[in-house]
């Protein structure tokens, strides 16, 4: 195992210690008094950060929105924005922040980089204390962003289930999931988790991945299934998901049902760790010595489009 791959596995396990510390730091801020029950809040971000925004939109009255699309909308000055950006240099976030600042909106940034273009625009900043040492898939940076949002919005979470045993179980439970193409289906409230699963599969292994809500899948994507596909069901003991799993199992290469029997805020965290473990296991399965996205011929294009 080379140093970069070992580093990301270490990051996955470091969440046990790092996340409760960050949560305690942020939950004592006064922002939750303003954000918790507010109906005029939009959370935005790109990539992993957008997945975090989607999760928060299920846990609060806030709405998740793509930052590029938000640039083309008109907002009243009473609208509050939370911009999540680990790097603090994503162009879509910067352009939105400039527009909102000119409009007089209140903006809060959640970021890992203190000296970034975003922090030069926004004065109210929540630090997640994460700066990338090398190019890695988003693991600890994502969950730190998510937990920072929990603290900001006054969302209670118990970290008792975040331990070495659950992370080891995540690696074990995803070891038999492999293939070249994936479908990820989410039960009620778990579609945001599908979004993060997709990100980790693509970053670690580059395997094509489609995500959908459990009901919508039966109307469209089901007809694209082949015997070469792997399909993962994310559920919280829902009858609809289990029925779909049973009907589909014999019509794909691999079908896997993952149940997250926790309160929804914990389910988002634990399912995220499962996504990280799956990505890591796929990297090992495909015999890769580096993360797919880091050596992709498309990385330069991605950087040009994002930054």
Coordinates of C-alpha atoms in Angstrom, one line a residue:
X1 CA 0.0 0.0 0.0
X2 CA 1.6 3.3 -1.1
X3 CA 1.7 6.4 1.0
X4 CA -1.2 8.2 -0.6
X5 CA -3.5 5.2 -0.3
X6 CA -2.5 4.6 3.3
X7 CA -3.1 8.3 4.0
X8 CA -6.7 8.2 2.8
X9 CA -7.4 5.1 4.9
X10 CA -5.8 6.8 7.9
X11 CA -8.1 9.8 7.2
X12 CA -11.2 7.6 7.2
X13 CA -10.3 6.3 10.7
X14 CA -9.3 9.7 11.9
X15 CA -12.9 10.8 11.7
X16 CA -13.6 9.0 15.0
X17 CA -11.5 11.6 16.8
X18 CA -11.7 14.6 14.6
X19 CA -15.5 14.9 14.1
X20 CA -16.7 15.1 17.7
X21 CA -14.0 17.8 18.4
X22 CA -15.1 20.0 15.5
X23 CA -18.8 19.5 16.4
X24 CA -18.2 20.7 20.0
X25 CA -16.3 23.8 18.7
X26 CA -19.0 24.9 16.3
X27 CA -22.2 24.0 18.2
X28 CA -21.3 26.7 20.8
X29 CA -21.4 29.4 18.1
X30 CA -24.5 31.6 18.0
X31 CA -25.3 30.9 14.4
X32 CA -27.7 28.1 15.2
X33 CA -30.1 30.6 16.9
X34 CA -30.4 32.3 13.5
X35 CA -30.3 29.2 11.2
X36 CA -32.1 26.4 13.0
X37 CA -35.7 27.2 12.2
X38 CA -35.1 29.9 9.5
X39 CA -37.0 29.4 6.3
X40 CA -34.9 31.9 4.4
X41 CA -31.6 30.0 4.2
X42 CA -30.0 28.5 1.1
X43 CA -27.0 26.1 1.4
X44 CA -24.8 25.8 -1.6
X45 CA -21.6 24.1 -2.7
X46 CA -20.1 21.9 -5.4
X47 CA -19.2 18.2 -5.5
X48 CA -19.0 16.7 -2.0
X49 CA -20.1 20.1 -0.6
X50 CA -23.3 19.9 -2.6
X51 CA -23.9 16.4 -1.1
X52 CA -23.6 18.0 2.4
X53 CA -26.0 20.7 1.4
X54 CA -28.5 18.2 0.2
X55 CA -28.3 16.3 3.5
X56 CA -28.9 19.5 5.5
X57 CA -31.9 20.3 3.3
X58 CA -33.5 17.1 4.6
X59 CA -32.6 17.9 8.2
X60 CA -33.7 21.6 8.3
X61 CA -35.9 24.2 6.6
X62 CA -32.9 25.3 4.5
X63 CA -32.9 24.7 0.8
X64 CA -29.9 23.2 -1.1
X65 CA -29.0 24.9 -4.4
X66 CA -26.4 24.6 -7.1
X67 CA -24.2 27.8 -6.9
X68 CA -24.0 28.2 -10.7
X69 CA -27.8 28.1 -11.0
X70 CA -28.1 30.4 -8.0
X71 CA -26.2 33.1 -9.9
X72 CA -29.1 33.4 -12.4
X73 CA -31.7 33.8 -9.7
X74 CA -32.9 36.9 -7.9
X75 CA -33.0 36.9 -4.1
X76 CA -34.3 39.3 -1.6
X77 CA -31.9 40.8 0.8
X78 CA -33.4 38.8 3.7
X79 CA -32.1 35.5 2.2
X80 CA -29.2 34.0 4.1
X81 CA -26.6 31.9 2.3
X82 CA -24.2 29.3 3.6
X83 CA -21.5 28.5 1.0
X84 CA -19.6 25.3 1.7
X85 CA -16.2 25.1 0.0
X86 CA -13.2 23.2 1.4
X87 CA -10.8 24.8 -1.0
X88 CA -12.4 28.2 -1.0
X89 CA -11.5 28.8 -4.7
X90 CA -14.3 27.2 -6.7
X91 CA -15.3 29.8 -9.4
X92 CA -19.0 29.2 -9.1
X93 CA -18.9 29.8 -5.4
X94 CA -16.8 32.9 -5.8
X95 CA -19.1 34.4 -8.5
X96 CA -22.1 33.7 -6.3
X97 CA -20.5 35.2 -3.2
X98 CA -19.6 38.4 -5.2
X99 CA -23.2 38.8 -6.4
X100 CA -24.7 38.2 -2.9
X101 CA -22.3 40.7 -1.3
X102 CA -23.3 43.3 -3.8
X103 CA -26.9 42.5 -3.1
X104 CA -26.4 42.9 0.6
X105 CA -27.2 39.3 1.6
X106 CA -25.8 37.7 4.7
X107 CA -23.2 35.1 3.7
X108 CA -21.5 32.4 5.9
X109 CA -18.6 30.4 4.5
X110 CA -17.7 26.9 5.7
X111 CA -14.2 26.2 4.4
X112 CA -10.9 24.5 5.2
X113 CA -8.5 27.1 3.8
X114 CA -8.0 30.3 5.7
X115 CA -6.2 32.3 3.0
X116 CA -8.4 31.7 0.0
X117 CA -10.3 33.8 -2.5
X118 CA -13.6 33.0 -0.8
X119 CA -12.5 34.3 2.6
X120 CA -11.4 37.5 1.0
X121 CA -15.0 38.1 -0.1
X122 CA -16.9 36.7 3.0
X123 CA -16.2 38.0 6.5
X124 CA -18.2 35.4 8.4
X125 CA -16.3 32.1 8.2
X126 CA -16.5 28.8 9.9
X127 CA -13.2 26.9 9.7
X128 CA -13.3 23.1 9.5
X129 CA -9.5 22.9 10.1
X130 CA -8.7 20.9 7.0
X131 CA -6.0 21.7 4.5
X132 CA -5.2 19.0 1.9
X133 CA -1.5 17.8 2.1
X134 CA -1.8 16.0 -1.2
X135 CA -4.5 15.2 -3.8
X136 CA -7.0 12.9 -2.0
X137 CA -10.6 11.9 -2.5
X138 CA -12.8 13.9 -0.1
X139 CA -13.3 11.8 3.1
X140 CA -12.5 13.7 6.3
X141 CA -12.9 17.0 4.5
X142 CA -16.5 16.0 3.5
X143 CA -17.6 14.8 6.9
X144 CA -16.0 17.8 8.6
X145 CA -18.1 20.0 6.3
X146 CA -21.2 18.0 7.1
X147 CA -20.6 18.1 10.9
X148 CA -19.8 21.8 10.7
X149 CA -23.3 22.3 9.2
X150 CA -24.8 20.2 11.9
X151 CA -23.3 22.5 14.5
X152 CA -24.3 25.6 12.6
X153 CA -27.9 24.5 12.3
X154 CA -28.2 23.1 15.9
X155 CA -28.7 19.6 14.7
X156 CA -28.0 17.1 17.5
X157 CA -25.9 14.0 16.8
X158 CA -24.6 11.3 19.0
X159 CA -21.2 10.0 18.0
X160 CA -21.4 6.8 20.0
X161 CA -21.8 4.7 16.8
X162 CA -18.7 6.4 15.2
X163 CA -16.0 3.9 16.2
X164 CA -13.4 1.5 14.8
X165 CA -15.9 -1.3 14.8
X166 CA -18.3 0.5 12.5
X167 CA -15.6 1.6 10.1
X168 CA -14.2 -1.9 10.0
X169 CA -17.7 -3.2 9.3
X170 CA -18.1 -0.6 6.5
X171 CA -15.0 -2.0 4.8
X172 CA -16.2 -5.6 5.3
X173 CA -19.8 -5.0 4.2
X174 CA -18.6 -3.3 0.9
X175 CA -15.8 -5.8 0.1
X176 CA -18.2 -7.9 -2.1
X177 CA -19.4 -5.0 -4.1
X178 CA -17.5 -4.7 -7.4
X179 CA -18.0 -4.2 -11.1
X180 CA -17.6 -1.7 -13.9
X181 CA -20.8 0.2 -13.7
X182 CA -23.1 1.0 -10.7
X183 CA -26.6 2.1 -9.8
X184 CA -27.1 3.6 -6.4
X185 CA -30.7 3.9 -5.2
X186 CA -31.8 5.8 -2.1
X187 CA -34.9 5.2 0.0
X188 CA -36.7 8.0 1.8
X189 CA -34.3 10.9 2.7
X190 CA -31.2 8.9 1.5
X191 CA -30.9 10.3 -2.0
X192 CA -28.2 12.8 -0.7
X193 CA -26.2 9.8 0.4
X194 CA -26.5 8.4 -3.2
X195 CA -24.9 11.6 -4.4
X196 CA -21.9 11.1 -2.1
X197 CA -21.6 7.4 -3.0
X198 CA -21.4 8.4 -6.6
X199 CA -18.6 10.9 -5.9
X200 CA -16.5 8.3 -4.1
X201 CA -16.9 5.6 -6.7
X202 CA -15.9 8.0 -9.5
X203 CA -12.9 9.5 -7.5
X204 CA -11.5 6.2 -6.4
X205 CA -12.2 3.9 -9.4
X206 CA -13.7 5.9 -12.2
X207 CA -16.6 3.4 -12.6
X208 CA -19.7 4.8 -14.3
X209 CA -22.4 5.4 -11.8
X210 CA -26.1 6.4 -12.0
X211 CA -28.1 7.5 -8.9
X212 CA -31.8 7.7 -8.4
X213 CA -34.6 7.8 -5.9
X214 CA -36.2 4.5 -5.3
X215 CA -39.6 5.4 -6.8
X216 CA -38.2 7.2 -9.9
X217 CA -36.0 4.2 -10.6
X218 CA -38.9 2.0 -11.5
X219 CA -40.2 4.5 -14.0
X220 CA -37.1 5.1 -16.0
X221 CA -33.6 3.8 -15.1
X222 CA -34.7 0.2 -14.5
X223 CA -35.0 -0.3 -18.2
X224 CA -31.3 0.4 -18.6
X225 CA -30.1 -2.4 -16.3
X226 CA -27.9 -5.2 -17.7
X227 CA -26.4 -8.3 -16.2
X228 CA -23.0 -6.4 -16.0
X229 CA -24.3 -3.8 -13.5
X230 CA -23.9 -3.6 -9.8
X231 CA -26.8 -2.0 -7.9
X232 CA -26.7 -0.7 -4.3
X233 CA -29.8 0.0 -2.3
X234 CA -29.5 2.5 0.6
X235 CA -32.4 2.1 3.1
X236 CA -33.6 2.5 6.6
X237 CA -35.6 -0.7 6.8
X238 CA -38.1 0.5 4.2
X239 CA -40.5 -2.1 2.7
X240 CA -40.4 -0.4 -0.7
X241 CA -36.6 -0.6 -0.9
X242 CA -36.6 -4.3 0.2
X243 CA -39.3 -5.2 -2.3
X244 CA -37.3 -3.6 -5.1
X245 CA -34.1 -5.2 -4.0
X246 CA -35.7 -8.7 -4.1
X247 CA -37.2 -8.1 -7.6
X248 CA -34.0 -6.7 -9.1
X249 CA -31.4 -9.1 -7.5
X250 CA -31.5 -11.7 -10.2
X251 CA -31.4 -9.3 -13.0
X252 CA -28.0 -7.7 -12.3
X253 CA -24.4 -8.9 -11.7
X254 CA -24.5 -7.9 -8.0
X255 CA -27.3 -6.4 -5.8
X256 CA -26.5 -5.2 -2.3
X257 CA -28.9 -3.8 0.3
X258 CA -27.3 -1.5 2.9
X259 CA -29.6 -0.7 5.9
X260 CA -28.7 2.2 8.1
X261 CA -30.8 1.8 11.3
X262 CA -30.0 5.1 12.9
X263 CA -31.6 8.5 13.3
X264 CA -31.3 10.2 9.9
X265 CA -28.5 12.6 11.0
X266 CA -26.4 9.6 12.0
X267 CA -27.4 7.6 8.9
X268 CA -25.9 10.4 6.7
X269 CA -22.6 10.1 8.6
X270 CA -22.4 6.3 8.7
X271 CA -23.5 5.9 5.1
X272 CA -20.8 8.4 4.1
X273 CA -18.2 6.2 5.8
X274 CA -19.6 3.3 3.8
X275 CA -19.2 5.3 0.6
X276 CA -15.6 5.9 1.5
X277 CA -15.0 2.3 2.3
X278 CA -16.6 1.2 -0.9
X279 CA -14.4 3.6 -2.9
X280 CA -11.3 2.3 -1.2
X281 CA -12.3 -1.4 -1.8
X282 CA -12.9 -0.7 -5.5
X283 CA -9.5 0.8 -5.8
X284 CA -8.0 -2.3 -4.3
X285 CA -10.2 -4.6 -6.4
X286 CA -9.2 -2.9 -9.7
X287 CA -5.5 -3.1 -8.7
X288 CA -5.0 0.7 -8.9
X289 CA -1.9 2.3 -7.3
X290 CA -3.4 5.8 -7.3
X291 CA -6.9 7.3 -7.1
X292 CA -8.5 7.3 -10.5
X293 CA -9.3 11.0 -10.6
X294 CA -5.7 11.9 -9.7
X295 CA -4.2 10.2 -12.7
X296 CA -7.2 10.8 -15.1
X297 CA -6.4 12.5 -18.5
X298 CA -9.5 14.6 -17.7
X299 CA -8.1 16.1 -14.4
X300 CA -6.7 19.2 -16.2
X301 CA -10.1 19.9 -17.8
X302 CA -11.8 19.4 -14.5
X303 CA -9.5 22.0 -12.9
X304 CA -10.1 24.4 -15.7
X305 CA -13.8 24.2 -15.4
X306 CA -13.9 24.4 -11.6
X307 CA -11.1 26.9 -10.8

